[in-house]
Amino acid sequence: MKRNHLNRALRMTQGLLFAWLGLASVAAAQPAAAQLPLIVIGASYAEGTTPFNNGVAPLGGIAVSFGSYRSLGAALARQPSMPGHVINEAQAGASTFARLACGPTQCGPAGWDSYETQLTRALTRVTNPFTVPATVNAKYVVVTMANDCLHSDAAGLPQLQTAPCSYQQLDEVAARLVQVGQRALSAGLTPIFDVYPPYDRLDMLLFRQLFGLTWVIRPEAYNHLRNRSFEALSALPGAVVLDIWQGFKHRGDGLHPTDETSDQAAQRIAEKVQALGASAGR
């Protein structure tokens, strides 16, 4: 009996030692920033699947285009000039704040995590606890546009109780994105934010019809949100704001990008990451 316990203890010790050696080798190698894992957080532009928690998921667990969709996260993993190491904690349908999924008159039980929670999870996956102090095996985090104020199921309230966002509420969306950027910077990451696609590249009325929404954002409100977010994020020292959705084409649902659009966006991010690494001498 004692020998069995001793053998198990030895195996556990060996396993921890091997894990430490593997993590230590990652830290010792110190690869160029462009070769480190790339963190991705956000909503459906970044990830096509809704999150399951305790067996339940918003919208019944549906994926964009029933899975026939290449999100930006998937495109980054396929990008030939990148190593393909992507830590994607984004959730289709997410907003900057945690909320329940809501129908016309009721909400829940399933919902989405906030961008802050997504970032916390991603950091846990790339943080090496065997170094003193702990080191983060990542340099960049891509943050894509949120659902906040885009439609009636983005408020965390029964849709019949919601209304399109005021300009103050639109400004608050931009402020929450800035807070996410500040959190990333405090962790030693460089946040890379996208720019909302131009309104005329979308078809929000079609999106409303297909998804049975009570309302969608108006053109003037969308443009305010797009401009205000761009201004606020551009004013955040250390953050990168990148117009990755140039030439945006939706996939026929009014909102989500085609596979080719996602590939082009991933290419722009890869080029930017490589340029940032070169300018830093890494």
Coordinates of C-alpha atoms in Angstrom, one line a residue:
M1 CA 0.0 0.0 0.0
K2 CA 2.8 2.4 1.0
R3 CA 4.7 1.5 -2.2
N4 CA 1.6 2.4 -4.3
H5 CA 1.2 5.7 -2.7
L6 CA 4.9 6.4 -3.2
N7 CA 4.7 5.5 -6.9
R8 CA 1.7 7.8 -7.4
A9 CA 3.5 10.6 -5.6
L10 CA 6.6 10.1 -7.8
R11 CA 4.5 10.1 -11.0
M12 CA 2.7 13.3 -9.9
T13 CA 6.1 14.9 -9.2
Q14 CA 7.5 13.8 -12.5
G15 CA 4.4 15.1 -14.3
L16 CA 4.8 18.5 -12.6
L17 CA 8.5 18.6 -13.4
F18 CA 7.9 17.8 -17.1
A19 CA 5.1 20.5 -17.2
W20 CA 7.5 23.0 -15.6
L21 CA 10.3 22.1 -18.0
G22 CA 7.9 22.6 -20.9
L23 CA 6.7 26.0 -19.7
A24 CA 10.2 27.0 -18.8
S25 CA 11.4 26.2 -22.3
V26 CA 8.7 28.5 -23.7
A27 CA 9.8 31.3 -21.5
A28 CA 13.5 30.7 -22.2
A29 CA 13.0 30.7 -25.9
Q30 CA 11.5 34.1 -25.9
P31 CA 10.1 34.0 -29.5
A32 CA 9.4 37.1 -31.5
A33 CA 6.1 38.8 -30.5
A34 CA 4.6 37.8 -33.9
Q35 CA 5.2 34.2 -33.1
L36 CA 3.6 34.2 -29.7
P37 CA 0.0 33.1 -29.2
L38 CA -2.5 35.7 -30.4
I39 CA -5.5 36.3 -28.1
V40 CA -8.9 37.1 -29.6
I41 CA -11.9 38.3 -27.7
G42 CA -15.2 39.8 -28.9
A43 CA -18.5 38.7 -30.5
S44 CA -19.5 36.9 -33.7
Y45 CA -17.0 38.6 -36.0
A46 CA -14.3 36.9 -33.9
E47 CA -16.1 33.6 -33.1
G48 CA -19.0 31.9 -34.8
T49 CA -20.4 29.8 -31.9
T50 CA -22.5 30.8 -28.9
P51 CA -21.2 29.7 -25.5
F52 CA -22.5 26.7 -23.6
N53 CA -22.6 27.0 -19.8
N54 CA -24.0 24.1 -17.7
G55 CA -25.6 22.6 -20.7
V56 CA -27.5 25.7 -21.9
A57 CA -26.5 28.3 -24.5
P58 CA -28.0 31.5 -26.0
L59 CA -30.2 30.9 -29.0
G60 CA -30.1 27.2 -28.4
G61 CA -26.4 27.0 -29.1
I62 CA -26.6 27.9 -32.7
A63 CA -23.6 28.9 -34.7
V64 CA -23.4 31.6 -37.4
S65 CA -24.6 30.1 -40.7
F66 CA -25.0 26.8 -38.8
G67 CA -21.2 26.4 -38.7
S68 CA -20.5 27.2 -42.4
Y69 CA -18.7 30.4 -41.4
R70 CA -15.1 31.4 -41.1
S71 CA -14.8 33.9 -38.2
L72 CA -11.8 36.2 -37.8
G73 CA -10.4 33.9 -35.1
A74 CA -10.6 30.9 -37.5
A75 CA -9.0 33.0 -40.3
L76 CA -6.2 34.1 -38.0
A77 CA -5.4 30.5 -37.1
R78 CA -5.2 29.7 -40.9
Q79 CA -3.2 32.8 -41.8
P80 CA 0.0 31.6 -43.5
S81 CA 2.3 34.3 -42.1
M82 CA 1.2 33.6 -38.5
P83 CA 2.0 30.6 -36.4
G84 CA -1.6 29.6 -36.0
H85 CA -1.5 29.7 -32.2
V86 CA -4.8 31.5 -31.4
I87 CA -6.4 31.7 -28.0
N88 CA -10.0 32.6 -28.9
E89 CA -12.3 33.3 -26.0
A90 CA -14.8 35.3 -28.1
Q91 CA -18.5 34.4 -28.1
A92 CA -21.0 34.9 -30.9
G93 CA -23.6 37.3 -29.7
A94 CA -21.5 38.8 -26.9
S95 CA -21.5 42.4 -25.7
T96 CA -19.0 44.3 -23.6
F97 CA -21.0 43.5 -20.5
A98 CA -22.4 40.2 -19.3
R99 CA -26.1 39.6 -20.1
L100 CA -28.8 37.1 -20.6
A101 CA -30.3 36.2 -23.9
C102 CA -33.8 37.6 -24.2
G103 CA -36.9 37.0 -26.3
P104 CA -39.7 39.5 -26.6
T105 CA -41.0 39.0 -23.0
Q106 CA -38.5 37.0 -21.0
C107 CA -34.8 36.4 -20.6
G108 CA -32.4 33.5 -19.8
P109 CA -31.4 31.1 -18.5
A110 CA -28.5 31.2 -20.9
G111 CA -26.3 34.3 -21.6
W112 CA -23.0 35.7 -22.6
D113 CA -19.8 36.7 -20.7
S114 CA -18.4 40.2 -20.7
Y115 CA -15.3 41.2 -22.7
E116 CA -13.5 41.6 -19.3
T117 CA -14.3 37.9 -18.5
Q118 CA -13.2 36.8 -21.9
L119 CA -9.9 38.6 -21.4
T120 CA -9.4 37.1 -17.9
R121 CA -9.9 33.6 -19.3
A122 CA -7.5 34.2 -22.2
L123 CA -4.8 35.6 -19.9
T124 CA -5.2 32.5 -17.6
R125 CA -4.4 30.3 -20.6
V126 CA -1.2 32.1 -21.6
T127 CA 0.2 33.0 -18.2
N128 CA 3.2 30.9 -17.0
P129 CA 2.8 30.5 -13.2
F130 CA 6.2 28.8 -12.8
T131 CA 8.2 32.0 -13.3
V132 CA 8.7 34.7 -10.7
P133 CA 7.0 36.9 -11.5
A134 CA 4.5 35.0 -13.7
T135 CA 5.0 35.8 -17.4
V136 CA 2.4 36.2 -20.1
N137 CA 3.2 34.2 -23.2
A138 CA 1.4 36.6 -25.5
K139 CA 1.8 40.2 -26.7
Y140 CA -1.3 41.1 -28.6
V141 CA -5.0 40.8 -28.1
V142 CA -7.5 41.4 -30.9
V143 CA -10.8 42.9 -29.8
T144 CA -13.7 43.0 -32.2
M145 CA -16.9 45.0 -32.3
A146 CA -19.6 44.2 -29.7
N147 CA -23.3 43.8 -30.0
D148 CA -24.0 46.6 -27.6
C149 CA -26.8 48.8 -29.0
L150 CA -26.9 47.1 -32.3
H151 CA -30.2 45.4 -31.8
S152 CA -33.0 44.6 -29.3
D153 CA -31.4 41.4 -27.9
A154 CA -28.2 43.3 -26.8
A155 CA -29.6 44.9 -23.7
G156 CA -30.1 42.0 -21.3
L157 CA -33.8 42.9 -21.0
P158 CA -36.9 41.4 -22.6
Q159 CA -36.9 42.9 -26.1
L160 CA -40.3 44.5 -25.8
Q161 CA -39.0 46.5 -22.8
T162 CA -36.0 47.9 -24.8
A163 CA -35.5 50.9 -27.1
P164 CA -32.7 52.0 -29.4
C165 CA -29.8 53.5 -27.4
S166 CA -29.5 57.1 -26.7
Y167 CA -26.3 59.0 -27.8
Q168 CA -25.2 58.9 -24.2
Q169 CA -25.5 55.1 -24.1
L170 CA -23.6 54.9 -27.4
D171 CA -20.8 56.9 -25.8
E172 CA -20.8 54.5 -22.9
V173 CA -20.2 51.6 -25.3
A174 CA -17.0 53.3 -26.5
A175 CA -16.0 53.9 -22.9
R176 CA -16.4 50.2 -22.0
L177 CA -14.2 49.3 -25.0
V178 CA -11.6 51.7 -23.7
Q179 CA -11.8 50.0 -20.3
V180 CA -11.1 46.6 -21.9
G181 CA -8.1 48.2 -23.7
Q182 CA -6.8 49.6 -20.4
R183 CA -7.1 46.2 -18.8
A184 CA -5.1 44.6 -21.6
L185 CA -2.4 47.2 -21.4
S186 CA -2.1 46.7 -17.6
A187 CA -1.5 43.0 -18.3
G188 CA 1.4 43.9 -20.7
L189 CA -0.7 43.3 -23.9
T190 CA -1.1 45.5 -26.9
P191 CA -4.9 45.7 -27.7
I192 CA -5.7 45.7 -31.4
F193 CA -9.2 47.0 -32.0
D194 CA -11.2 46.8 -35.3
V195 CA -13.2 49.7 -36.8
Y196 CA -16.9 49.0 -37.3
P197 CA -17.7 48.4 -40.9
P198 CA -19.4 51.2 -42.7
Y199 CA -23.2 51.1 -42.3
D200 CA -23.8 50.9 -46.0
R201 CA -21.8 47.7 -46.2
L202 CA -24.4 46.1 -43.9
D203 CA -28.1 45.3 -44.2
M204 CA -29.5 45.8 -40.7
L205 CA -33.1 45.6 -41.8
L206 CA -32.4 42.2 -43.3
F207 CA -30.6 41.1 -40.2
R208 CA -33.7 42.2 -38.1
Q209 CA -36.0 40.2 -40.3
L210 CA -33.9 37.0 -40.3
F211 CA -33.4 37.0 -36.6
G212 CA -36.8 38.2 -35.5
L213 CA -35.6 41.2 -33.6
T214 CA -37.8 44.0 -32.3
W215 CA -35.5 46.7 -33.6
V216 CA -32.0 47.3 -35.0
I217 CA -29.7 50.3 -34.7
R218 CA -30.5 53.3 -37.0
P219 CA -28.0 54.6 -39.5
E220 CA -27.2 57.8 -37.7
A221 CA -26.8 56.0 -34.3
Y222 CA -24.6 53.4 -35.9
N223 CA -22.4 56.1 -37.5
H224 CA -22.1 57.9 -34.1
L225 CA -21.1 54.6 -32.4
R226 CA -18.6 53.9 -35.1
N227 CA -17.0 57.3 -35.0
R228 CA -17.1 57.7 -31.2
S229 CA -15.5 54.3 -30.7
F230 CA -12.8 55.1 -33.2
E231 CA -12.0 58.4 -31.6
A232 CA -12.0 57.0 -28.0
L233 CA -9.9 54.0 -28.8
S234 CA -7.5 56.0 -31.0
A235 CA -6.9 58.3 -28.0
L236 CA -5.9 55.4 -25.7
P237 CA -2.0 55.4 -25.5
G238 CA -0.6 52.0 -26.5
A239 CA -3.7 50.8 -28.3
V240 CA -3.9 50.0 -32.0
V241 CA -7.0 50.8 -34.0
L242 CA -7.0 49.0 -37.3
D243 CA -9.5 49.2 -40.2
I244 CA -9.5 45.5 -40.9
W245 CA -13.0 45.5 -42.5
Q246 CA -12.1 47.5 -45.6
G247 CA -14.3 46.3 -48.5
F248 CA -16.6 44.5 -46.1
K249 CA -19.1 42.1 -47.6
H250 CA -21.7 40.4 -45.6
R251 CA -22.6 36.7 -46.1
G252 CA -26.2 37.3 -47.0
D253 CA -27.6 37.7 -43.4
G254 CA -27.0 41.5 -43.4
L255 CA -24.3 41.5 -40.7
H256 CA -21.6 38.7 -40.7
P257 CA -18.6 38.8 -43.0
T258 CA -18.0 36.4 -45.9
D259 CA -15.1 34.0 -45.5
E260 CA -13.0 36.1 -47.9
T261 CA -13.7 39.2 -45.8
S262 CA -12.5 37.4 -42.7
D263 CA -9.4 36.2 -44.5
Q264 CA -8.6 39.8 -45.6
A265 CA -9.1 41.1 -42.1
A266 CA -6.8 38.4 -40.7
Q267 CA -4.1 39.4 -43.3
R268 CA -4.3 43.0 -42.2
I269 CA -3.8 42.0 -38.6
A270 CA -0.9 39.7 -39.4
E271 CA 0.8 42.5 -41.4
K272 CA 0.3 44.9 -38.5
V273 CA 1.6 42.5 -35.9
Q274 CA 4.7 41.9 -38.0
A275 CA 5.2 45.6 -38.4
L276 CA 4.9 46.3 -34.7
G277 CA 7.4 43.5 -34.0
A278 CA 9.8 44.9 -36.5
S279 CA 9.6 48.5 -35.1
A280 CA 10.2 47.1 -31.6
G281 CA 13.3 45.3 -32.9
R282 CA 11.9 41.8 -32.2

